PDB file of C-alpha atoms and ligand atoms in Angstrom:
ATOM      1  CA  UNK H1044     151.149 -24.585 207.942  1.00 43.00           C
ATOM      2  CA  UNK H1045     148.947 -27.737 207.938  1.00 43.00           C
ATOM      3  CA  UNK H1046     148.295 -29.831 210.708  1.00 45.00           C
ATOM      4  CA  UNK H1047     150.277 -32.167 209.388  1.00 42.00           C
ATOM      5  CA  UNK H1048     152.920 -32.021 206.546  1.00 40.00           C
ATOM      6  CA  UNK H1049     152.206 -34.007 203.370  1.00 39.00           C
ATOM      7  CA  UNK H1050     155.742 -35.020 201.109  1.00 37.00           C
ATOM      8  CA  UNK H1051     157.997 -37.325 202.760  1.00 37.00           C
ATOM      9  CA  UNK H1052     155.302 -37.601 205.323  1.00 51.00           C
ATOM     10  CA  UNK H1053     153.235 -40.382 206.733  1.00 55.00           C
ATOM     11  CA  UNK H1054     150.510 -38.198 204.549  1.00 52.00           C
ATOM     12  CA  UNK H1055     152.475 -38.326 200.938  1.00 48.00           C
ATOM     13  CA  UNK H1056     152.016 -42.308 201.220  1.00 54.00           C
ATOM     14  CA  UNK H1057     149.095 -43.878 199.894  1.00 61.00           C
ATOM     15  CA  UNK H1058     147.934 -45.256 203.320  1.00 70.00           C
ATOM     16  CA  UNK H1059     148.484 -42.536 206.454  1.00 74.00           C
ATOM     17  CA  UNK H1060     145.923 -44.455 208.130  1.00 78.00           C
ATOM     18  CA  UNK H1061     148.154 -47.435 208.514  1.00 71.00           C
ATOM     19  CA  UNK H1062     150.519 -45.282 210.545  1.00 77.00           C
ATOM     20  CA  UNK H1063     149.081 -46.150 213.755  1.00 73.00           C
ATOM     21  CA  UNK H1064     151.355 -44.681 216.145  1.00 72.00           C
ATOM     22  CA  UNK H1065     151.203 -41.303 214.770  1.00 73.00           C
ATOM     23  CA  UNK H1066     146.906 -41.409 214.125  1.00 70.00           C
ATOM     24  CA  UNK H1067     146.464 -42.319 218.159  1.00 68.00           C
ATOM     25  CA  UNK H1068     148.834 -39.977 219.634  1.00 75.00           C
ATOM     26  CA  UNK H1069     146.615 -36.746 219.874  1.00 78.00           C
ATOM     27  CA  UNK H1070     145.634 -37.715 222.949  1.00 75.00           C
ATOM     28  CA  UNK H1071     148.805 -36.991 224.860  1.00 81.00           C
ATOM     29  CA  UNK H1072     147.687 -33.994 226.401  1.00 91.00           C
ATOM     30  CA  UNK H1073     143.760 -33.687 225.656  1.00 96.00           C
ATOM     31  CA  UNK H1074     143.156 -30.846 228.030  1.00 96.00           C
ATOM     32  CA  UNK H1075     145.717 -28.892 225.193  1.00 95.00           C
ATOM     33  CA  UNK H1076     144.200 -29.982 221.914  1.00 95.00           C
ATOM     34  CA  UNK H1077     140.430 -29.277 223.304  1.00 97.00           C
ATOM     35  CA  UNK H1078     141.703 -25.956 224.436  1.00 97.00           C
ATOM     36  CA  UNK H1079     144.225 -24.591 221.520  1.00 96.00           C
ATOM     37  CA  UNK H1080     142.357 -26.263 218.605  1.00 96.00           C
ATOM     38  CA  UNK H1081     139.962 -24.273 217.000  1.00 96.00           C
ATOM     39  CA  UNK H1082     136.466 -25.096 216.349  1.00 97.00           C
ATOM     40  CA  UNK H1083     134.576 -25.558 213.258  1.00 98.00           C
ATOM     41  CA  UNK H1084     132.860 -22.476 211.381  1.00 98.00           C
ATOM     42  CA  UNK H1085     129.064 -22.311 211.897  1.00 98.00           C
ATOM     43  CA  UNK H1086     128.031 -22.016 208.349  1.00 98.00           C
ATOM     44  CA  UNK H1087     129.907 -25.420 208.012  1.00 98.00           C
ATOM     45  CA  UNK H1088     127.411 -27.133 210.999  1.00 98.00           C
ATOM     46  CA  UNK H1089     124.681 -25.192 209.731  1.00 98.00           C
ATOM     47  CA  UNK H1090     125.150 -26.430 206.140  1.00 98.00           C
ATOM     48  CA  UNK H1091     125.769 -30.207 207.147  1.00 98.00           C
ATOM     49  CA  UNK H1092     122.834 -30.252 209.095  1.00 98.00           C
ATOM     50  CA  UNK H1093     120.862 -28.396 206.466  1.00 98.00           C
ATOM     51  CA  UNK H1094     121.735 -30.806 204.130  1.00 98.00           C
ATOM     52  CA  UNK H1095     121.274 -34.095 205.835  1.00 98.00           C
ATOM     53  CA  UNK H1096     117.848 -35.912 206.326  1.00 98.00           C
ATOM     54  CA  UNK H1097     117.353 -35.606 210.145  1.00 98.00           C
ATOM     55  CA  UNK H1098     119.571 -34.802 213.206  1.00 98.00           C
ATOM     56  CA  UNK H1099     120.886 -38.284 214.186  1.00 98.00           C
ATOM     57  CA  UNK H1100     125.044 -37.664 213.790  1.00 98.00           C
ATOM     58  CA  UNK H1101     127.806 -40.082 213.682  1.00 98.00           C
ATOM     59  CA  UNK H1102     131.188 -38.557 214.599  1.00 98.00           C
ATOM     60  CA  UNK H1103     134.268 -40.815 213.785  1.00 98.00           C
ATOM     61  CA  UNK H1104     137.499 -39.872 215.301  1.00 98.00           C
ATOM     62  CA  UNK H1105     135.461 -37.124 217.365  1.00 98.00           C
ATOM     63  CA  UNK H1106     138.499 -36.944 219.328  1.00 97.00           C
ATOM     64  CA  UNK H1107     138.051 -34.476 222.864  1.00 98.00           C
ATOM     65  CA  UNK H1108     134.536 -33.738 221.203  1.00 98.00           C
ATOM     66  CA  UNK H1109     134.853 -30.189 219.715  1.00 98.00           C
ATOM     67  CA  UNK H1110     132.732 -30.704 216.797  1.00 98.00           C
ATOM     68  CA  UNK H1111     130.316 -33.426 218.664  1.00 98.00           C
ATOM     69  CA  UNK H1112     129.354 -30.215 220.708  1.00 98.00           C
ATOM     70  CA  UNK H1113     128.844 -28.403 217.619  1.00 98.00           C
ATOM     71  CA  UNK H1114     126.206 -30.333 216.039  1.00 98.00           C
ATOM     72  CA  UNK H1115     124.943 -30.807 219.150  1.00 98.00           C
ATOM     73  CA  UNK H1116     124.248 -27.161 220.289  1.00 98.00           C
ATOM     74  CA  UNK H1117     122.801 -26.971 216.342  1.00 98.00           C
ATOM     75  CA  UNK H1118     120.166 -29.704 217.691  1.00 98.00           C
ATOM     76  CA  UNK H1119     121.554 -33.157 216.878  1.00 98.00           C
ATOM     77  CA  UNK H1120     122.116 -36.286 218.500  1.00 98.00           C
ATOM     78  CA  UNK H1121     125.475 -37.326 218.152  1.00 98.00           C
ATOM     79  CA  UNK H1122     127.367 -40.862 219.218  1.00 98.00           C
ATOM     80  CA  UNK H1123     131.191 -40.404 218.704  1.00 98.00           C
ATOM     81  CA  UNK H1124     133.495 -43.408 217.951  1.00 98.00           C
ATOM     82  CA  UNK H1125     136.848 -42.595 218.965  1.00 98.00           C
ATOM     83  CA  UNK H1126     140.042 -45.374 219.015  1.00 97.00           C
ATOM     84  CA  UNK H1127     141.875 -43.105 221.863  1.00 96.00           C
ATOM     85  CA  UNK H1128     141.067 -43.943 225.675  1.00 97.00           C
ATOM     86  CA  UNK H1129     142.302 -40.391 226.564  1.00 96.00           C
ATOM     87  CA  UNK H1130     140.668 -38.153 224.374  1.00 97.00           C
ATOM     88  CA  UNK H1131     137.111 -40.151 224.453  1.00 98.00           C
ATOM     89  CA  UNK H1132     137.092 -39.265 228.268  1.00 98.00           C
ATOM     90  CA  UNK H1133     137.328 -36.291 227.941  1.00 98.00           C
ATOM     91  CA  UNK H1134     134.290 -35.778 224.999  1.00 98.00           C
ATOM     92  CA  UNK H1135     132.580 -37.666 227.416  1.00 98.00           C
ATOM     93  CA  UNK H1136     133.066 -35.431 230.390  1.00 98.00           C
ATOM     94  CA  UNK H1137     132.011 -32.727 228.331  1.00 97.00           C
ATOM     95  CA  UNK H1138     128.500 -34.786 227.320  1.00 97.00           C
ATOM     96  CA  UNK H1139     129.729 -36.205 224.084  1.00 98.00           C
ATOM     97  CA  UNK H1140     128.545 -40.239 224.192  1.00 98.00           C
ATOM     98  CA  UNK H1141     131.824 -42.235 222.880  1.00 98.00           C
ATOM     99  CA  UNK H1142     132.749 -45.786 222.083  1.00 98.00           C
ATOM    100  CA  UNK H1143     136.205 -46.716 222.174  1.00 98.00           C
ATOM    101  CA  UNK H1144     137.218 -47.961 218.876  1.00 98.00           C
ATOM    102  CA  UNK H1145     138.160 -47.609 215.610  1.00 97.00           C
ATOM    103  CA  UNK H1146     135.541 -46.785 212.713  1.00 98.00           C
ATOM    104  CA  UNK H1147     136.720 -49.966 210.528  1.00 97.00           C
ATOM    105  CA  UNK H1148     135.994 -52.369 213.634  1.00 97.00           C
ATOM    106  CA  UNK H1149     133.012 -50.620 214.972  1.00 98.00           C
ATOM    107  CA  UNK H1150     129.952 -52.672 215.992  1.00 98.00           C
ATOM    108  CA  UNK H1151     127.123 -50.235 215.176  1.00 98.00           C
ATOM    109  CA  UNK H1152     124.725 -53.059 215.951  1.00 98.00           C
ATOM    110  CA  UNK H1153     122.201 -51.737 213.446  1.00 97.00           C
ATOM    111  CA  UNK H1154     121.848 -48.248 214.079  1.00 98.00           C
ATOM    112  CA  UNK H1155     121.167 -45.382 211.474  1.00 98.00           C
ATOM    113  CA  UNK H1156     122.177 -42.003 211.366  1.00 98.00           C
ATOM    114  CA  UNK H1157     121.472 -39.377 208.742  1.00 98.00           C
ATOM    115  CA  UNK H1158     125.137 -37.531 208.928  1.00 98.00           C
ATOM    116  CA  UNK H1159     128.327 -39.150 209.637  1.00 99.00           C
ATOM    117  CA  UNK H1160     131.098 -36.878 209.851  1.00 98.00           C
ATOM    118  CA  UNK H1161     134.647 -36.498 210.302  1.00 98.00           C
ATOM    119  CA  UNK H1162     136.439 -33.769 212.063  1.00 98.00           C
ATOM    120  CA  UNK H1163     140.731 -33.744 211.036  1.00 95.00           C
ATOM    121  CA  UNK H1164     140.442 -37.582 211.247  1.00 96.00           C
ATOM    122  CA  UNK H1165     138.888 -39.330 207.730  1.00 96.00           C
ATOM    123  CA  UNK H1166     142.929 -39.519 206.481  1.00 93.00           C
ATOM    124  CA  UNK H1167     143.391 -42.374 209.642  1.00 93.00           C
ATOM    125  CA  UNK H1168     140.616 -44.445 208.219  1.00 96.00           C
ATOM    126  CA  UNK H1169     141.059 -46.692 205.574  1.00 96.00           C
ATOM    127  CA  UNK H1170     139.312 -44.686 202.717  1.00 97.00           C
ATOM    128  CA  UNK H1171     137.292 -47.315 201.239  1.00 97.00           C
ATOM    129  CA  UNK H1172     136.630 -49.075 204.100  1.00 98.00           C
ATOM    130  CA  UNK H1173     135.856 -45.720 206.232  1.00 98.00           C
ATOM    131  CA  UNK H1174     133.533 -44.653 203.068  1.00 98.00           C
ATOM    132  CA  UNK H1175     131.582 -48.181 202.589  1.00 98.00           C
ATOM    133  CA  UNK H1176     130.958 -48.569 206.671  1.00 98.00           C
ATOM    134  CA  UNK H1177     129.651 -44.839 206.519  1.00 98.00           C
ATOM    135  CA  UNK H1178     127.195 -46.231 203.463  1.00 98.00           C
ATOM    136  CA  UNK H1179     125.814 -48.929 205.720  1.00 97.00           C
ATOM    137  CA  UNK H1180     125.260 -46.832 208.529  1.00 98.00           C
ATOM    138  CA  UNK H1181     123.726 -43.897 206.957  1.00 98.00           C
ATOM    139  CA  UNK H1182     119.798 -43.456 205.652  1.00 98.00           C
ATOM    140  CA  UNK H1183     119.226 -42.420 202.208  1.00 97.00           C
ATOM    141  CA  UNK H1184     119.902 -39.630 201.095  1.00 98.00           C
ATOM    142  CA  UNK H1185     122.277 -39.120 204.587  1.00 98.00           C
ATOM    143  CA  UNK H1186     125.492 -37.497 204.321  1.00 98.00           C
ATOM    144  CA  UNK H1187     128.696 -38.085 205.129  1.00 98.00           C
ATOM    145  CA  UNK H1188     131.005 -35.399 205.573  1.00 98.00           C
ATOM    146  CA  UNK H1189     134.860 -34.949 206.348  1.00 98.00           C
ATOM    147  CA  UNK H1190     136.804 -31.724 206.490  1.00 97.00           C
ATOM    148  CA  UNK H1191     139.885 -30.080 207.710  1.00 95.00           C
ATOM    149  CA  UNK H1192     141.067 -27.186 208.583  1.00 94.00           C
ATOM    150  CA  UNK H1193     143.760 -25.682 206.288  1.00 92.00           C
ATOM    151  CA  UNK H1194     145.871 -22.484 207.777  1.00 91.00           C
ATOM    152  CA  UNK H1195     149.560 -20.895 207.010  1.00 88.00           C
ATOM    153  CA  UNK H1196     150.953 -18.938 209.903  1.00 91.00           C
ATOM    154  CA  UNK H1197     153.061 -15.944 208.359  1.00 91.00           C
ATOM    155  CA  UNK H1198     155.973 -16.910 206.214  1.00 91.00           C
ATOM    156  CA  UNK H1199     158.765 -15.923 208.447  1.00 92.00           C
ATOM    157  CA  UNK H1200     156.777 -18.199 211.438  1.00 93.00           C
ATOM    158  CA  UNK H1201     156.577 -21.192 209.052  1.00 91.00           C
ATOM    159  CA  UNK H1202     159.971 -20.851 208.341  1.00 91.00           C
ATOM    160  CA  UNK H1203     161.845 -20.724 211.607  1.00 91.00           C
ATOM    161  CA  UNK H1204     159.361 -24.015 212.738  1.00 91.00           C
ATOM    162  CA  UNK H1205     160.756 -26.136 210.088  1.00 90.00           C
ATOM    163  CA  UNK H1206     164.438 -25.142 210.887  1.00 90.00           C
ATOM    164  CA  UNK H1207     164.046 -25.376 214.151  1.00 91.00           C
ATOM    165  CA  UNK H1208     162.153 -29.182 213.590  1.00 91.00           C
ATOM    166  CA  UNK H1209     164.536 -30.134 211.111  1.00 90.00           C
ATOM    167  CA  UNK H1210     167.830 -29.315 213.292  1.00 91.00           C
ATOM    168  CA  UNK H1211     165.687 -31.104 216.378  1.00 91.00           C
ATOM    169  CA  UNK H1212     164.134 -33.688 214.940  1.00 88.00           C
ATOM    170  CA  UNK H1213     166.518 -34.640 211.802  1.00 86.00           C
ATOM    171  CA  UNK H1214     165.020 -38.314 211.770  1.00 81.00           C
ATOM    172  CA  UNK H1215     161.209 -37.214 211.903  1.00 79.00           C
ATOM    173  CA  UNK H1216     159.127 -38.927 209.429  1.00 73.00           C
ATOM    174  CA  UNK H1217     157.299 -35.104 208.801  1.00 73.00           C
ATOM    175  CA  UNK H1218     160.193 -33.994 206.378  1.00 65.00           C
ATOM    176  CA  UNK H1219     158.316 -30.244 207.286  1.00 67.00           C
ATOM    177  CA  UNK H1220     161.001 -28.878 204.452  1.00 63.00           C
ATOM    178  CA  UNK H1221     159.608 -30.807 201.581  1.00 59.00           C
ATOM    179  CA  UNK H1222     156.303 -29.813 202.142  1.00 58.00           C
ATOM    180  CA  UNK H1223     154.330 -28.385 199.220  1.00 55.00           C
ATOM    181  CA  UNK H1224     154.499 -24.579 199.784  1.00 59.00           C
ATOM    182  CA  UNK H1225     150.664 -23.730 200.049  1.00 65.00           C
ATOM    183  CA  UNK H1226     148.794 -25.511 202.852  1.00 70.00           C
ATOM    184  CA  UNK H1227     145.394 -26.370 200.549  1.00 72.00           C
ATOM    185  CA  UNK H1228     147.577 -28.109 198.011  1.00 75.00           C
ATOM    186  CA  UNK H1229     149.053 -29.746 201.139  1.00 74.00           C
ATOM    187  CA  UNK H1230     145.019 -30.622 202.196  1.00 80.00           C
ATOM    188  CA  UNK H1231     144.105 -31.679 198.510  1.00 85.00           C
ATOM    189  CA  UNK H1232     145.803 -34.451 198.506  1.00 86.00           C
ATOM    190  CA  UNK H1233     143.916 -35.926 201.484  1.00 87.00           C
ATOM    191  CA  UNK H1234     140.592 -34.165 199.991  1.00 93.00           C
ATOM    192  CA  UNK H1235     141.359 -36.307 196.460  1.00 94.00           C
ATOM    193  CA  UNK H1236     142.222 -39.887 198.648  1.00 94.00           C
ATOM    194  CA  UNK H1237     138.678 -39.090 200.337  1.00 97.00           C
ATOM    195  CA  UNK H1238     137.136 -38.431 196.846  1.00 97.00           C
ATOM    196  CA  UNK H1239     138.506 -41.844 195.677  1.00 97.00           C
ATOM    197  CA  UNK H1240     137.627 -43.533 198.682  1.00 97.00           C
ATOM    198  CA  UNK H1241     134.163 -42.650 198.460  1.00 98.00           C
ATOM    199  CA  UNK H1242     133.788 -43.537 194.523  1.00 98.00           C
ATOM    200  CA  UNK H1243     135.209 -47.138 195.156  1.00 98.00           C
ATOM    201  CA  UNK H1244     133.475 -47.482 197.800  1.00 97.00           C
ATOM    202  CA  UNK H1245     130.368 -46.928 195.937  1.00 97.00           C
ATOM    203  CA  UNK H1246     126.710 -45.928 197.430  1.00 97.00           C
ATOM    204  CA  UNK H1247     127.191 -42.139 197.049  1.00 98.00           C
ATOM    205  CA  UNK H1248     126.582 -39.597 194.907  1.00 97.00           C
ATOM    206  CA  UNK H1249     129.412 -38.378 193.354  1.00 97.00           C
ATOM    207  CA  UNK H1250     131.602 -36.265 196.191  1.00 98.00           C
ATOM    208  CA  UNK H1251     131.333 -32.278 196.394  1.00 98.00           C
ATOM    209  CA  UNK H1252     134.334 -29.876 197.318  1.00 97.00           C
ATOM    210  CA  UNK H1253     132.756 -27.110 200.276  1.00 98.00           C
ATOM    211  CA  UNK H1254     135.340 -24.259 201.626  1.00 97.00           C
ATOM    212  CA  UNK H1255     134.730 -21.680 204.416  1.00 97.00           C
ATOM    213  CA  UNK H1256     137.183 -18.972 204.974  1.00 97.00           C
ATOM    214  CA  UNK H1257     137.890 -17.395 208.083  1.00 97.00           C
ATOM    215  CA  UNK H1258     140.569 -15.867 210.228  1.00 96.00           C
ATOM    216  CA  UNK H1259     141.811 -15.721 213.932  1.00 95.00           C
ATOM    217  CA  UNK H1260     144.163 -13.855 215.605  1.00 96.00           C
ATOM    218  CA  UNK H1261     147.039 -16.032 217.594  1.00 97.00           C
ATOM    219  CA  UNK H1262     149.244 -14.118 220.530  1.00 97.00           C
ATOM    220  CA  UNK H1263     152.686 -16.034 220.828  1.00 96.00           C
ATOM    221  CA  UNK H1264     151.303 -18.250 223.726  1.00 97.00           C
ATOM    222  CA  UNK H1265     148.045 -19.053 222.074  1.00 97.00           C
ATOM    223  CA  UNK H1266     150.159 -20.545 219.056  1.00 97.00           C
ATOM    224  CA  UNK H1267     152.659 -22.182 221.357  1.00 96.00           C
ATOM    225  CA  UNK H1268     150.069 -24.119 222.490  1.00 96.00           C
ATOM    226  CA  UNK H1269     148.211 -25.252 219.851  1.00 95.00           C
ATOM    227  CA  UNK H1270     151.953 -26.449 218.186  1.00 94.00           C
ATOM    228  CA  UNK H1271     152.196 -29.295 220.427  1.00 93.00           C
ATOM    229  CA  UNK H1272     148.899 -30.328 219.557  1.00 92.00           C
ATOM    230  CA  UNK H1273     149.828 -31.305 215.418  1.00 87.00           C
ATOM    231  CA  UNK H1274     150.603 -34.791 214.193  1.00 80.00           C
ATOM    232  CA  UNK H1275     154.742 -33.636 214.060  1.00 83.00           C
ATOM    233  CA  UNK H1276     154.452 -32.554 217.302  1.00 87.00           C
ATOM    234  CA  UNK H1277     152.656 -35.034 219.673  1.00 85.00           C
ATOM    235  CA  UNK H1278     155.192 -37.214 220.168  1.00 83.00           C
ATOM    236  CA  UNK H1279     158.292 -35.274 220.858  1.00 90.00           C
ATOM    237  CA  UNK H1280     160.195 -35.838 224.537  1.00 92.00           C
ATOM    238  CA  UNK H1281     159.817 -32.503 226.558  1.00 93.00           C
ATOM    239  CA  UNK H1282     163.270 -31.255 226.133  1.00 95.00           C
ATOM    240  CA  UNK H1283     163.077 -31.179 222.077  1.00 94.00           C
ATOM    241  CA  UNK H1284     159.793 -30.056 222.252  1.00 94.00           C
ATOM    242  CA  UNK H1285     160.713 -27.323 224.093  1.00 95.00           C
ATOM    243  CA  UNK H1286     163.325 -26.579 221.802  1.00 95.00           C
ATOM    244  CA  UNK H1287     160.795 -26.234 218.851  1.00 94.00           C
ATOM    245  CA  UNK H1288     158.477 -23.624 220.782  1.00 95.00           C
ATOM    246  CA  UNK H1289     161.662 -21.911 221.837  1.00 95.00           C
ATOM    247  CA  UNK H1290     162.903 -21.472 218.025  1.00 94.00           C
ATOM    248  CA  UNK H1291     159.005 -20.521 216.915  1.00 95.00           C
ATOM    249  CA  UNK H1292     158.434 -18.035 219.872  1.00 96.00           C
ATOM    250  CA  UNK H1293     161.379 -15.782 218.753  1.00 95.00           C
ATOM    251  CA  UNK H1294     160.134 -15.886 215.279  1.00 94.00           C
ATOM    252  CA  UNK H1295     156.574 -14.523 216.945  1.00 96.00           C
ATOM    253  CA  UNK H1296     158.553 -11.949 218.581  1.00 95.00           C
ATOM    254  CA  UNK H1297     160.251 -10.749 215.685  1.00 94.00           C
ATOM    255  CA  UNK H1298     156.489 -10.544 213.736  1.00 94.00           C
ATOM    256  CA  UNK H1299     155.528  -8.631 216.963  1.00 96.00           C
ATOM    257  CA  UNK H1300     154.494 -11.082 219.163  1.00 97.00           C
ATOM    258  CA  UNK H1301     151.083 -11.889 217.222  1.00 96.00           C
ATOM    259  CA  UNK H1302     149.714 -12.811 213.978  1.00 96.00           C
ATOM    260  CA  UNK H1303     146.319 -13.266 212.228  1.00 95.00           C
ATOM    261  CA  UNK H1304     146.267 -16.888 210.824  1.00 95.00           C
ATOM    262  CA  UNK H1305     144.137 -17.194 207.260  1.00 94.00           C
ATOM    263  CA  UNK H1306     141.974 -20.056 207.607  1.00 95.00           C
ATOM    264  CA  UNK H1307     139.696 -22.198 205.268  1.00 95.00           C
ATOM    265  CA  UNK H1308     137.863 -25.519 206.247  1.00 96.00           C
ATOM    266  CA  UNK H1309     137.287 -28.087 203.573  1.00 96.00           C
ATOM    267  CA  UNK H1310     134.767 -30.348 203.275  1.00 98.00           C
ATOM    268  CA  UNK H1311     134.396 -33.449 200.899  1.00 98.00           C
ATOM    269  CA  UNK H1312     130.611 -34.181 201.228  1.00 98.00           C
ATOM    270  CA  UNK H1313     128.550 -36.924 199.394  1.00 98.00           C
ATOM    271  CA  UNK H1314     125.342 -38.171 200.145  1.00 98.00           C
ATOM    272  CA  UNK H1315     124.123 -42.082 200.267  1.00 98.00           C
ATOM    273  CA  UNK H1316     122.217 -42.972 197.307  1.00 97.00           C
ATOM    274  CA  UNK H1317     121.884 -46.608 197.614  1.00 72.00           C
ATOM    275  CA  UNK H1318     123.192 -49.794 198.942  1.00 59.00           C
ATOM    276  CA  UNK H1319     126.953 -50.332 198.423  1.00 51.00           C
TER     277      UNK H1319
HETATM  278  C1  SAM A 225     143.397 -34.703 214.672  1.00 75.05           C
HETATM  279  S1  SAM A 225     142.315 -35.598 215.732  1.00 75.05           S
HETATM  280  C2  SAM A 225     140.710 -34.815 215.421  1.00 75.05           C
HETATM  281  C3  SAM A 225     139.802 -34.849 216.612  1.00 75.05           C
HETATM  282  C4  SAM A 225     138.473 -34.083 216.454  1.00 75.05           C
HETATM  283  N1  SAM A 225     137.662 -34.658 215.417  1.00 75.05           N
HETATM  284  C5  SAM A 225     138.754 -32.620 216.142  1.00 75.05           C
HETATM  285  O1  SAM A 225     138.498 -32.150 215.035  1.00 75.05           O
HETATM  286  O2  SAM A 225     139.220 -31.954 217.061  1.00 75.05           O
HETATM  287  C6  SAM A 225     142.139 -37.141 214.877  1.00 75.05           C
HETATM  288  C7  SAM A 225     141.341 -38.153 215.708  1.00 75.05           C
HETATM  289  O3  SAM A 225     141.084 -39.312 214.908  1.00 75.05           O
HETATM  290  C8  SAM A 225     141.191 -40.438 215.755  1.00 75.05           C
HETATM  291  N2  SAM A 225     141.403 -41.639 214.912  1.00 75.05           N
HETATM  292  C9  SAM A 225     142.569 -42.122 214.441  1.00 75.05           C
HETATM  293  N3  SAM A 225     142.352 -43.246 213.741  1.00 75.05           N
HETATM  294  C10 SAM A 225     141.010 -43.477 213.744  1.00 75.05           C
HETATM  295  C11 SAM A 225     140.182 -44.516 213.201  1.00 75.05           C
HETATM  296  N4  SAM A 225     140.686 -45.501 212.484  1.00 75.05           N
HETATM  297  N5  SAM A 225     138.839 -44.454 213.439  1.00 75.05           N
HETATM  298  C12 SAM A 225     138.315 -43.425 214.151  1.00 75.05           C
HETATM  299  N6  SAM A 225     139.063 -42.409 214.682  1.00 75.05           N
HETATM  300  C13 SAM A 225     140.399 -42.441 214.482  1.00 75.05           C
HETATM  301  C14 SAM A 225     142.378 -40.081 216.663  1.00 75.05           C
HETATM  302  O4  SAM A 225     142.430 -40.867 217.833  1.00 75.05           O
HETATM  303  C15 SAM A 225     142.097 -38.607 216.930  1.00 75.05           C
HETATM  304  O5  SAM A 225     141.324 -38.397 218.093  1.00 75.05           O
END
């Protein structure tokens, strides 16, 4: 199951990013999302950094900081920009340097950097605008990278969450039912708006598709925690949230109280050629 659900969803419209209620909410509980959301592979740092000119890092939406502290334990510099009070605290109590804003009204007051990436958060940012204000602030030949993280919990999981949400939550925006039935054709259609985004916005090479495949193991707490931290999720009062993880945890149980989750992290990746 994605992170968040693409048809009938804020995500199945042209512009998510203009659905500002739902694109600042992750920070409702930021001790929970830095805890229950998984980092980013290795080979994905290593290969960004690899691939970029120097180690100077721009993170937008670098939320509680989990892949700031990435790159920076893999030697770079990084300056997050982050709209959400509540989740730039806490990068920033972890060492993460943050300004509180969005990317499209971000001052960067001339300063360079040869990577700008994007961590679950280029689909709030106004593609072409995102993709043009990373041109100006990268070097040439820097690169700008976004990815997600794209993962299906077993079928019989998946299933009883979007009962359970649909019976709870009848009004939701997510319509978790009509979601496409594989998560990466769910993730494409954010990977293709990036694509776009980046071609119109122009002063790139033409965008590249990366993918890393992993797995990890989730106990029936584990993925009870990390639920509350998704886009459908963040929002909820405590009494239908509890409802949901309720429904999802006797699904666990009935799978044997533990499941390995099938992950792969996508990357769109282009690199600044010239001026936009
Ligand atoms: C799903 S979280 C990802 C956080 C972090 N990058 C990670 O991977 O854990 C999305 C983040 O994007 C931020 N965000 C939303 N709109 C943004 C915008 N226009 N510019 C920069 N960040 C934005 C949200 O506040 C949130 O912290």
């Amino acid at each position: 199951m994605p992170t968040i659900p693409a048809a009938q969803s804020p995500l199945a419209e042209n512009e998510p990013h203009r659905h500002r209620q739902v694109a600042e909410s992750f920070g409702a509980d930021p001790e929970r999302y830095d805890r229950a959301r998984p980092p980013y592979p290795d080979a994905m740092v290593e290969r960004i950094v690899a691939a970029s000119p120097g180690r100077d890092v721009l993170d937008v939406g670098c939320g509680t900081g989990i892949e700031a502290r990435q790159f920076r334990a893999a030697g770079c510099t990084v300056l997050g920009v982050e709209p959400d009070a509540r989740m730039a605290d806490f990068a920033r109590h972890t060492g993460v340097d943050v300004e509180v804003v969005t990317f499209e009204t971000w001052d960067p007051a001339g300063r360079e950097f040869d990577a700008v990436v994007a961590g679950q958060a280029w689909h709030w940012v106004d593609p072409v605008a995102g993709a043009a204000k990373a041109a100006a602030v990268l070097r040439p030949g820097g690169r700008l990278a976004a990815f997600w993280h794209v993962f299906e919990p077993p079928a019989a999981v998946a299933e009883a969450f979007a009962v359970v949400y649909q019976r709870v939550v009848p009004d939701s925006p997510f319509n978790i039912k009509a979601m496409p039935k594989r998560a990466l054709d769910v993730y494409q259609i954010m990977c293709a708006k990036a694509t776009d985004g980046i071609r119109e916005a122009g002063g790139f090479s033409d965008p590249e598709q990366w993918q890393f495949d992993w797995e990890r193991s989730y106990t029936r707490d584990e993925w009870l925690d990390h639920l509350p931290t998704t886009g459908p999720l963040t929002q909820l009062p405590p009494d239908k949230l509890a409802k949901v993880l309720e429904g999802v945890g006797v699904a666990i149980d009935a799978v044997g109280g533990s499941f390995t989750m099938p992950y792969t992290t996508v990357v769109v990746t282009a690199v600044r050629t010239s001026t936009p």
